[in-house]
Amino acid sequence: MIKGFKDFLLRGNVIDLAVAVVIGTAFTTIVTAFTSSIIEPLINAITPPESPGLGFSIISGKDTTYIDFAAVITAAINFLIVAAVVYFVIVLPMNLIKERRKRGEEAGPPEPTEIELLVQIRDLLADGAPTAKPEDHR
């Protein structure tokens, strides 16, 4: 059980995923700062000077009842920017690579050699994988 967990952690996908989450979080922070510092003030600029922004208060004079449409619009723009970057930087190039591999223009990952397969079988047997007994084949 521990060996399986170690193999899972040391597989490249987990490390790549962790790096992607960290970079994605940092990028989202940049986009959020851009939208809240530049886009939201531009949206709020269309309201009258005495208004706190694009929205309204349900109860006049009570700030906690303010419905802020600019914040919702800013969050939607933030989402669209992040989604567009993910699509154009990650999804689209990966789809192009997959299409090239299907057409044979780009080589896929190499197939394991017979030696590598035999080493894997040996390792599985050494780890205690159940083996077939001659009497099981009758």
Short mmCIF file of C-alpha atoms in Angstrom, two decimals:
data_model
loop_
_atom_site.label_atom_id
_atom_site.label_comp_id
_atom_site.label_asym_id
_atom_site.label_seq_id
_atom_site.Cartn_x
_atom_site.Cartn_y
_atom_site.Cartn_z
CA MET A 1 0.00 0.00 0.00
CA ILE A 2 2.81 2.43 0.88
CA LYS A 3 4.73 1.49 -2.28
CA GLY A 4 1.65 2.23 -4.40
CA PHE A 5 1.27 5.62 -2.73
CA LYS A 6 4.98 6.37 -3.29
CA ASP A 7 4.67 5.36 -6.96
CA PHE A 8 1.62 7.62 -7.28
CA LEU A 9 3.47 10.60 -5.80
CA LEU A 10 6.57 10.07 -7.87
CA ARG A 11 4.65 9.74 -11.11
CA GLY A 12 5.14 12.93 -13.14
CA ASN A 13 1.44 13.78 -13.26
CA VAL A 14 1.16 14.64 -9.55
CA ILE A 15 4.11 17.01 -9.66
CA ASP A 16 2.82 18.61 -12.87
CA LEU A 17 -0.61 19.04 -11.31
CA ALA A 18 0.85 20.66 -8.18
CA VAL A 19 2.87 23.10 -10.29
CA ALA A 20 -0.22 23.90 -12.38
CA VAL A 21 -2.29 24.65 -9.26
CA VAL A 22 0.38 26.99 -7.86
CA ILE A 23 0.85 28.82 -11.17
CA GLY A 24 -2.92 28.97 -11.71
CA THR A 25 -3.45 30.47 -8.28
CA ALA A 26 -0.76 33.09 -8.87
CA PHE A 27 -2.20 33.94 -12.28
CA THR A 28 -5.73 34.21 -10.86
CA THR A 29 -4.42 36.69 -8.28
CA ILE A 30 -2.98 38.84 -11.08
CA VAL A 31 -6.23 38.72 -13.08
CA THR A 32 -8.29 39.50 -9.97
CA ALA A 33 -6.10 42.52 -9.21
CA PHE A 34 -6.46 43.71 -12.82
CA THR A 35 -10.24 43.36 -12.88
CA SER A 36 -10.87 44.81 -9.42
CA SER A 37 -8.42 47.71 -9.84
CA ILE A 38 -9.05 48.64 -13.48
CA ILE A 39 -12.25 47.03 -14.81
CA GLU A 40 -14.48 47.56 -11.75
CA PRO A 41 -13.66 51.31 -11.46
CA LEU A 42 -14.41 51.69 -15.19
CA ILE A 43 -17.78 49.98 -14.67
CA ASN A 44 -18.49 52.17 -11.62
CA ALA A 45 -17.60 55.30 -13.64
CA ILE A 46 -20.94 55.10 -15.48
CA THR A 47 -22.86 55.78 -12.27
CA PRO A 48 -23.61 59.22 -10.82
CA PRO A 49 -20.95 60.77 -8.54
CA GLU A 50 -23.09 60.39 -5.40
CA SER A 51 -23.50 56.64 -6.00
CA PRO A 52 -20.95 54.27 -4.42
CA GLY A 53 -20.90 52.14 -7.57
CA LEU A 54 -23.04 50.17 -9.99
CA GLY A 55 -25.65 48.88 -7.59
CA PHE A 56 -28.15 49.96 -4.99
CA SER A 57 -28.93 49.70 -1.29
CA ILE A 58 -32.04 47.81 -0.27
CA ILE A 59 -32.21 49.89 2.91
CA SER A 60 -30.93 53.42 2.43
CA GLY A 61 -28.02 54.29 4.72
CA LYS A 62 -27.28 50.66 5.64
CA ASP A 63 -24.07 49.62 3.85
CA THR A 64 -24.57 45.90 4.48
CA THR A 65 -27.62 45.89 2.22
CA TYR A 66 -25.76 47.24 -0.81
CA ILE A 67 -26.12 45.00 -3.90
CA ASP A 68 -22.95 45.49 -5.94
CA PHE A 69 -23.50 44.64 -9.61
CA ALA A 70 -20.01 45.89 -10.52
CA ALA A 71 -18.42 43.20 -8.31
CA VAL A 72 -20.48 40.49 -10.03
CA ILE A 73 -19.61 41.79 -13.50
CA THR A 74 -15.94 42.01 -12.48
CA ALA A 75 -15.98 38.40 -11.21
CA ALA A 76 -17.54 37.24 -14.50
CA ILE A 77 -14.87 39.09 -16.51
CA ASN A 78 -12.21 37.61 -14.22
CA PHE A 79 -13.56 34.10 -14.90
CA LEU A 80 -13.66 34.68 -18.66
CA ILE A 81 -10.04 35.91 -18.72
CA VAL A 82 -8.79 32.90 -16.73
CA ALA A 83 -10.86 30.46 -18.83
CA ALA A 84 -9.58 31.99 -22.08
CA VAL A 85 -5.96 31.74 -20.95
CA VAL A 86 -6.41 28.11 -19.85
CA TYR A 87 -8.05 27.26 -23.16
CA PHE A 88 -5.54 29.01 -25.42
CA VAL A 89 -2.41 28.13 -23.43
CA ILE A 90 -3.21 24.56 -22.33
CA VAL A 91 -6.26 22.98 -24.00
CA LEU A 92 -5.81 24.17 -27.59
CA PRO A 93 -2.10 23.21 -27.86
CA MET A 94 -2.80 19.79 -26.31
CA ASN A 95 -5.63 19.17 -28.78
CA LEU A 96 -3.34 20.13 -31.67
CA ILE A 97 -0.68 17.71 -30.44
CA LYS A 98 -3.27 14.92 -30.14
CA GLU A 99 -4.49 15.58 -33.70
CA ARG A 100 -0.91 15.49 -35.06
CA ARG A 101 -0.29 12.20 -33.29
CA LYS A 102 -3.46 10.72 -34.79
CA ARG A 103 -2.34 11.77 -38.27
CA GLY A 104 1.16 10.47 -37.63
CA GLU A 105 2.86 13.85 -38.01
CA GLU A 106 4.27 13.77 -34.50
CA ALA A 107 5.55 10.75 -32.66
CA GLY A 108 3.75 9.75 -29.50
CA PRO A 109 5.41 8.44 -26.41
CA PRO A 110 7.71 5.50 -27.14
CA GLU A 111 6.38 1.98 -26.65
CA PRO A 112 8.10 0.04 -23.88
CA THR A 113 10.77 -2.38 -25.02
CA GLU A 114 10.64 -6.10 -24.26
CA ILE A 115 13.35 -5.61 -21.64
CA GLU A 116 11.32 -2.89 -19.88
CA LEU A 117 8.24 -5.12 -19.88
CA LEU A 118 10.21 -8.04 -18.46
CA VAL A 119 11.66 -5.79 -15.75
CA GLN A 120 8.14 -4.66 -14.82
CA ILE A 121 6.94 -8.28 -14.65
CA ARG A 122 9.95 -9.21 -12.50
CA ASP A 123 9.25 -6.31 -10.14
CA LEU A 124 5.58 -7.29 -9.83
CA LEU A 125 6.55 -10.86 -9.03
CA ALA A 126 9.10 -9.65 -6.47
CA ASP A 127 6.42 -7.53 -4.78
CA GLY A 128 4.38 -10.64 -4.10
CA ALA A 129 1.91 -10.60 -6.96
CA PRO A 130 -0.03 -13.89 -7.01
CA THR A 131 1.35 -16.41 -9.44
CA ALA A 132 -0.49 -19.16 -11.27
CA LYS A 133 0.26 -22.70 -10.13
CA PRO A 134 0.49 -25.52 -12.70
CA GLU A 135 -2.53 -27.26 -11.18
CA ASP A 136 -4.63 -24.09 -11.74
CA HIS A 137 -4.49 -24.62 -15.49
CA ARG A 138 -6.19 -28.04 -15.51
#
